[in-house]
Coordinates of C-alpha atoms and ligand atoms in Angstrom, one line a residue:
X1 CA 0.0 0.0 0.0
X2 CA 1.6 3.2 -1.2
X3 CA 0.2 6.5 -0.1
X4 CA -1.1 8.2 -3.2
X5 CA -0.7 11.7 -1.8
X6 CA 2.3 13.6 -0.3
X7 CA 2.7 12.9 3.4
X8 CA 2.6 15.3 6.4
X9 CA 4.0 13.6 9.5
X10 CA 4.0 14.6 13.1
X11 CA 4.6 12.9 16.4
X12 CA 2.0 13.1 19.1
X13 CA 4.0 12.8 22.3
X14 CA 3.1 10.3 25.1
X15 CA 2.5 12.6 28.0
X16 CA 0.1 12.5 30.9
X17 CA 0.1 16.0 32.2
X18 CA -1.0 18.2 29.4
X19 CA -1.7 21.8 30.2
X20 CA -3.8 24.4 28.3
X21 CA -0.6 25.8 26.7
X22 CA 0.1 22.4 25.1
X23 CA -3.6 22.0 24.2
X24 CA -4.1 25.3 22.5
X25 CA -0.5 25.7 21.3
X26 CA 0.2 22.3 19.9
X27 CA -2.7 19.8 20.0
X28 CA -5.5 21.8 18.5
X29 CA -3.3 23.3 15.7
X30 CA -2.3 19.7 14.7
X31 CA -5.9 18.6 14.6
X32 CA -7.0 21.6 12.6
X33 CA -4.1 21.1 10.2
X34 CA -5.0 17.4 9.8
X35 CA -8.6 18.2 9.0
X36 CA -7.7 21.1 6.7
X37 CA -5.0 19.3 4.7
X38 CA -6.3 15.7 4.5
X39 CA -7.9 16.2 1.1
X40 CA -4.5 16.8 -0.5
X41 CA -2.1 15.0 1.9
X42 CA -1.8 11.8 3.9
X43 CA -1.6 12.8 7.5
X44 CA 0.6 10.6 9.6
X45 CA 0.0 11.2 13.3
X46 CA 2.2 8.8 15.3
X47 CA 2.8 8.2 18.9
X48 CA 6.5 8.1 19.4
X49 CA 6.4 5.6 22.2
X50 CA 10.0 4.4 21.6
X51 CA 11.1 7.9 22.2
X52 CA 9.4 8.0 25.6
X53 CA 12.2 6.4 27.5
X54 CA 15.3 8.0 26.2
X55 CA 15.4 9.4 29.7
X56 CA 14.2 7.4 32.7
X57 CA 10.4 7.1 33.2
X58 CA 8.0 5.1 35.3
X59 CA 7.4 2.2 32.9
X60 CA 4.3 1.0 34.8
X61 CA 2.6 4.1 33.4
X62 CA 3.8 4.0 29.9
X63 CA 1.2 1.8 28.3
X64 CA -1.6 3.8 29.6
X65 CA -0.1 7.1 28.7
X66 CA 0.4 6.0 25.1
X67 CA -3.3 5.2 24.9
X68 CA -4.2 8.4 26.7
X69 CA -2.5 10.4 24.0
X70 CA -4.9 8.9 21.5
X71 CA -7.8 9.6 23.8
X72 CA -6.8 13.2 24.3
X73 CA -6.6 13.8 20.5
X74 CA -9.9 12.1 20.0
X75 CA -11.6 14.2 22.7
X76 CA -10.0 17.3 21.2
X77 CA -11.8 16.5 17.9
X78 CA -9.5 14.3 15.8
X79 CA -11.8 12.6 13.2
X80 CA -11.0 8.9 13.6
X81 CA -13.1 8.1 10.5
X82 CA -11.0 10.1 8.1
X83 CA -9.1 7.5 6.0
X84 CA -6.4 10.0 5.1
X85 CA -5.5 10.5 8.7
X86 CA -3.3 7.6 10.1
X87 CA -2.9 7.3 13.9
X88 CA -0.3 4.7 14.9
X89 CA 2.1 3.7 17.6
X90 CA 5.7 3.8 16.5
X91 CA 6.6 0.6 18.5
X92 CA 3.9 -1.4 16.5
X93 CA 5.8 -0.9 13.3
X94 CA 9.1 -2.7 13.7
X95 CA 10.6 -1.1 10.6
X96 CA 11.2 2.0 12.6
X97 CA 13.8 0.2 14.8
X98 CA 15.3 -1.7 11.9
X99 CA 15.8 1.3 9.7
X100 CA 17.2 3.2 12.6
X101 CA 19.9 0.5 13.0
X102 CA 20.8 0.7 9.4
X103 CA 21.0 4.5 9.4
X104 CA 23.0 4.3 12.7
X105 CA 25.8 2.6 10.7
X106 CA 25.9 5.5 8.2
X107 CA 25.9 8.2 10.9
X108 CA 29.0 9.7 12.3
X109 CA 29.7 9.6 16.0
X110 CA 30.9 13.2 15.7
X111 CA 27.8 14.2 13.8
X112 CA 25.5 13.0 16.6
X113 CA 27.8 14.5 19.3
X114 CA 27.1 17.9 17.8
X115 CA 23.3 17.8 18.3
X116 CA 22.6 20.6 20.6
X117 CA 19.7 18.9 22.3
X118 CA 22.0 16.0 23.3
X119 CA 24.5 18.5 24.6
X120 CA 21.8 20.1 26.7
X121 CA 20.0 17.1 28.1
X122 CA 22.9 14.6 27.8
X123 CA 25.3 16.7 29.9
X124 CA 23.2 16.0 33.0
X125 CA 24.3 12.8 34.6
X126 CA 24.6 9.4 32.8
X127 CA 22.8 9.8 29.5
X128 CA 21.7 6.7 27.6
X129 CA 22.8 5.7 24.1
X130 CA 19.1 6.0 23.2
X131 CA 19.1 9.7 24.1
X132 CA 22.4 10.0 22.1
X133 CA 21.1 8.6 18.9
X134 CA 17.4 9.3 19.0
X135 CA 17.7 11.7 16.1
X136 CA 18.5 8.7 14.0
X137 CA 15.3 7.0 15.0
X138 CA 13.5 10.3 14.3
X139 CA 15.0 10.2 10.8
X140 CA 13.7 6.7 10.3
X141 CA 10.2 7.8 11.5
X142 CA 10.2 10.4 8.8
X143 CA 11.9 8.6 5.9
X144 CA 10.0 5.3 6.1
X145 CA 6.9 7.2 4.9
X146 CA 8.5 9.5 2.5
X147 CA 7.2 12.5 4.5
X148 CA 7.5 15.8 2.8
X149 CA 6.3 18.1 5.6
X150 CA 7.1 17.6 9.2
X151 CA 6.2 20.5 11.5
X152 CA 9.1 21.1 13.8
X153 CA 9.7 23.5 16.7
X154 CA 13.0 25.2 17.2
X155 CA 14.4 22.4 19.3
X156 CA 13.9 20.0 16.5
X157 CA 15.2 21.9 13.5
X158 CA 18.7 20.4 13.8
X159 CA 17.2 16.9 13.8
X160 CA 15.2 17.7 10.7
X161 CA 18.4 18.9 9.0
X162 CA 20.1 15.7 10.0
X163 CA 17.2 13.7 8.5
X164 CA 17.8 15.5 5.2
X165 CA 21.5 14.9 5.4
X166 CA 21.3 11.2 6.0
X167 CA 18.6 10.8 3.3
X168 CA 20.8 12.6 0.8
X169 CA 23.9 10.6 1.9
X170 CA 22.1 7.3 1.4
X171 CA 20.6 8.5 -1.9
X172 CA 24.1 9.4 -3.2
X173 CA 25.5 6.1 -2.2
X174 CA 22.7 3.8 -3.1
X175 CA 20.5 5.6 -5.7
X176 CA 17.1 7.0 -5.0
X177 CA 16.1 5.4 -1.7
X178 CA 14.3 8.2 0.1
X179 CA 12.1 11.2 -0.4
X180 CA 14.0 14.0 1.3
X181 CA 11.8 16.2 3.5
X182 CA 11.6 19.9 2.7
X183 CA 14.2 22.2 4.3
X184 CA 13.2 23.9 7.6
X185 CA 12.4 27.3 5.9
X186 CA 9.9 25.7 3.6
X187 CA 8.4 23.8 6.5
X188 CA 7.8 27.1 8.2
X189 CA 6.3 28.6 5.1
X190 CA 4.0 25.6 4.7
X191 CA 2.8 25.5 8.3
X192 CA 2.7 29.2 8.8
X193 CA 4.1 30.8 12.0
X194 CA 2.8 28.2 14.4
X195 CA 5.1 29.3 17.1
X196 CA 3.0 32.4 17.8
X197 CA 0.9 31.3 20.7
X198 CA 2.5 31.2 24.1
X199 CA 0.2 30.9 27.1
X200 CA 1.9 32.4 30.1
X201 CA 2.3 31.1 33.6
X202 CA -0.4 32.5 35.8
X203 CA 1.9 33.2 38.8
X204 CA 4.7 34.5 36.7
X205 CA 3.3 35.9 33.4
X206 CA 6.8 36.8 32.3
X207 CA 7.5 33.2 31.4
X208 CA 5.5 30.6 29.5
X209 CA 3.3 28.0 31.1
X210 CA 5.5 24.9 31.3
X211 CA 4.8 21.5 32.8
X212 CA 8.2 21.2 34.3
X213 CA 7.5 24.2 36.6
X214 CA 7.9 23.0 40.2
X215 CA 4.8 24.3 42.0
X216 CA 2.1 23.9 39.4
X217 CA 0.2 26.9 40.8
X218 CA 0.6 28.9 37.6
X219 CA -0.4 26.0 35.3
X220 CA -3.9 24.8 34.3
X221 CA -3.7 21.1 33.5
X222 CA -6.4 19.4 31.4
X223 CA -6.8 17.0 34.3
X224 CA -7.3 19.7 36.9
X225 CA -10.4 19.7 39.0
X226 CA -12.4 22.6 37.6
X227 CA -12.8 24.0 41.1
X228 CA -9.1 24.1 41.7
X229 CA -8.5 25.6 38.2
X230 CA -11.0 28.3 39.2
X231 CA -8.9 29.1 42.2
X232 CA -5.7 29.3 40.2
X233 CA -7.2 31.8 37.9
X234 CA -8.6 33.9 40.8
X235 CA -5.2 34.1 42.2
X236 CA -3.4 34.8 38.9
X237 CA -0.9 37.6 39.1
X238 CA -2.1 40.9 37.6
X239 CA -0.7 44.5 37.9
X240 CA -1.4 47.8 39.6
X241 CA -2.6 49.6 36.6
X242 CA -6.2 48.7 37.4
X243 CA -7.7 48.7 33.9
X244 CA -8.3 45.7 31.7
X245 CA -6.6 46.1 28.4
X246 CA -4.5 44.0 26.1
X247 CA -1.0 45.2 26.6
X248 CA 1.5 42.4 26.7
X249 CA 4.3 44.6 27.6
X250 CA 2.9 46.4 30.7
X251 CA 0.1 44.0 31.6
X252 CA 1.2 40.5 30.8
X253 CA -1.0 38.8 33.4
X254 CA -4.3 40.5 32.2
X255 CA -3.3 40.0 28.5
X256 CA -2.7 36.3 29.2
X257 CA -6.2 36.0 30.8
X258 CA -7.7 37.7 27.7
X259 CA -6.0 35.2 25.5
X260 CA -7.1 32.3 27.6
X261 CA -10.7 33.6 27.7
X262 CA -10.7 33.9 23.9
X263 CA -9.3 30.4 23.4
X264 CA -11.8 28.7 25.7
X265 CA -14.6 30.6 23.9
X266 CA -13.4 29.5 20.6
X267 CA -13.2 25.9 21.9
X268 CA -16.8 26.2 22.9
X269 CA -17.6 27.0 19.2
X270 CA -17.9 30.7 19.5
X271 CA -16.4 32.7 16.6
X272 CA -14.5 35.3 18.6
X273 CA -11.2 37.0 18.1
X274 CA -8.8 38.2 20.7
X275 CA -9.5 41.7 19.6
X276 CA -13.2 41.3 20.2
X277 CA -12.6 39.8 23.7
X278 CA -10.2 42.6 24.5
X279 CA -12.8 45.2 23.4
X280 CA -15.5 43.6 25.3
X281 CA -13.7 44.0 28.7
X282 CA -11.7 47.1 27.8
X283 CA -11.4 49.5 30.7
X284 CA -13.0 47.2 33.3
X285 CA -11.5 48.3 36.6
X286 CA -12.4 45.5 38.9
X287 CA -9.9 42.7 38.3
X288 CA -11.7 40.4 40.6
X289 CA -14.8 40.5 38.5
X290 CA -12.9 40.0 35.3
X291 CA -11.0 37.1 36.8
X292 CA -14.2 35.5 37.9
X293 CA -15.5 35.6 34.3
X294 CA -12.3 33.9 33.0
X295 CA -12.3 31.4 35.9
X296 CA -15.9 30.4 35.3
X297 CA -15.3 29.9 31.6
X298 CA -12.1 28.0 32.1
X299 CA -13.8 25.7 34.6
X300 CA -16.6 25.2 32.1
X301 CA -14.0 24.4 29.4
X302 CA -12.3 21.8 31.7
X303 CA -15.6 20.2 32.6
X304 CA -16.6 19.9 29.0
X305 CA -13.2 18.6 28.0
X306 CA -13.1 16.0 30.8
X307 CA -16.6 14.9 29.9
X308 CA -15.6 14.4 26.3
X309 CA -12.5 12.5 27.4
X310 CA -14.5 10.2 29.6
X311 CA -16.9 9.6 26.7
X312 CA -14.4 8.7 24.0
X313 CA -15.2 5.5 22.2
X314 CA -12.3 3.3 23.4
X315 CA -13.2 0.6 20.8
X316 CA -13.1 3.1 17.9
X317 CA -9.7 4.2 19.1
X318 CA -8.4 0.7 19.3
X319 CA -9.8 0.0 15.8
X320 CA -8.3 3.1 14.3
X321 CA -4.9 2.2 15.8
X322 CA -5.1 -1.4 14.5
X323 CA -6.1 -0.4 11.0
X324 CA -3.6 2.4 10.7
X325 CA -0.9 0.2 12.0
X326 CA -1.7 -2.5 9.5
X327 CA -1.6 0.1 6.6
X328 CA 1.5 1.8 7.9
X329 CA 3.4 -1.5 8.4
X330 CA 2.8 -2.1 4.7
X331 CA 4.1 1.3 3.7
X332 CA 7.1 1.2 6.1
X333 CA 8.1 -2.3 5.1
X334 CA 8.2 -1.4 1.4
X335 CA 10.7 1.3 2.2
X336 CA 12.7 -0.9 4.6
X337 CA 12.8 -3.7 2.0
X338 CA 14.2 -1.2 -0.6
X339 CA 16.9 -0.2 1.9
X340 CA 17.7 -3.8 2.8
X341 CA 18.2 -4.6 -0.8
X342 CA 20.4 -1.5 -1.3
X343 CA 22.7 -2.4 1.5
X344 CA 23.0 -6.0 0.5
X345 CA 20.8 -7.7 3.0
X346 CA 18.3 -9.0 0.4
X347 CA 18.6 -10.0 -3.2
Ligands
LIG401 P1 8.7 21.2 29.3 O1 8.6 22.2 30.5 O2 9.0 19.8 29.7 O3 9.5 21.7 28.2 P2 6.3 22.1 28.1 O4 5.2 22.5 29.0 O5 7.1 23.2 27.5 O6 7.2 21.0 28.8 P3 6.5 20.5 25.8 O7 6.2 19.0 25.9 O8 7.9 21.0 25.7 O9 5.7 21.2 26.9 O10 5.7 21.0 24.5 C1 4.7 20.3 23.8 C2 4.1 21.3 22.8 O11 3.3 22.3 23.4 C3 5.1 22.0 21.9 O12 4.6 22.0 20.6 C4 5.2 23.4 22.5 O13 5.5 24.4 21.6 C5 3.7 23.6 23.0 N1 3.7 24.5 24.2 C6 4.4 24.2 25.3 N2 4.1 25.2 26.2 C7 3.2 26.1 25.6 C8 2.6 27.3 26.0 N3 2.8 27.8 27.2 N4 1.8 27.9 25.1 C9 1.6 27.4 23.9 N5 2.2 26.3 23.4 C10 3.0 25.6 24.3
LIG402 MG1 9.0 22.7 26.4

């Protein structure tokens, strides 16, 4: 089974504590992109579960967190019945590991040592070989399906460049084996500036909301009890200016709340823009009242989301995974077979 359309591929990370920044900044944009582009492209959404333990984790929770990813995407609106959208677990397609090994043998030790992410994360304590060469596995994830477009954040651009390098190197040595993904600049042009949205921490609105923040007081997790989320918003840091307006520079806390309010309203199906929300509350001088409006609507959003999550059709998810994994094994094995022949493993 060969995909008839060009492929857009993106990893959907196994992760149990997703916050509203991840949801509005990463998950929804992927789902919207998948819906919008699936006429013209095959959309590969894979759960990179082999990447989940390049650093130590609690393995007793991995299995459930993998499925939870699929549940969260489904609750967020991923259409499971769209045949151009493929949802699969990396570990269920053995070709990923096999191709990664072959590519490993054409990758320089020095080349991997220069990856800045390894230098950052690997310098702390005793890094695993898995962490060291995960960019090679990532290259295999992309090249197996001949993906043209892969949305990457800044932390992944070097790995995408490596993917292009190794693909071109193999193509030079063995003839046309791989489709080379587009360069980073063209990726950005294709996906638009998706790095725009940054929900800020509620306690310290100078920095972005981040799950690795110690206290958790400034973060709204999708799993938060709506009541405690309400409290977090009510105690969000504001300013001494005393007038609601969208001014990121001087009123980052209030501006952040205006953004959050707009996003939860959009999620509820209302067609509002940030500008409209900002106009609606412009000049309001009682921050407590404004916060209560935001807190109420965020609590409502969480309640809705949690209801949707509880109601996802587990069987439909299992069936989607099974059918995508069957199809993607066929695609991936075709590429792997070609590579195995090229390197002399098969006739
Ligand atoms: P960590 O603190 O471990 O880096 P994180 O909260 O930054 O965690 P990631 O797992 O690094 O989350 O990011 C997952 C996705 O969510 C990325 O695409 C990232 O750009 C996006 N994202 C993370 N934080 C925010 C935020 N505050 N606002 C919007 N998008 C965000
Ligand atoms: Mg991060």
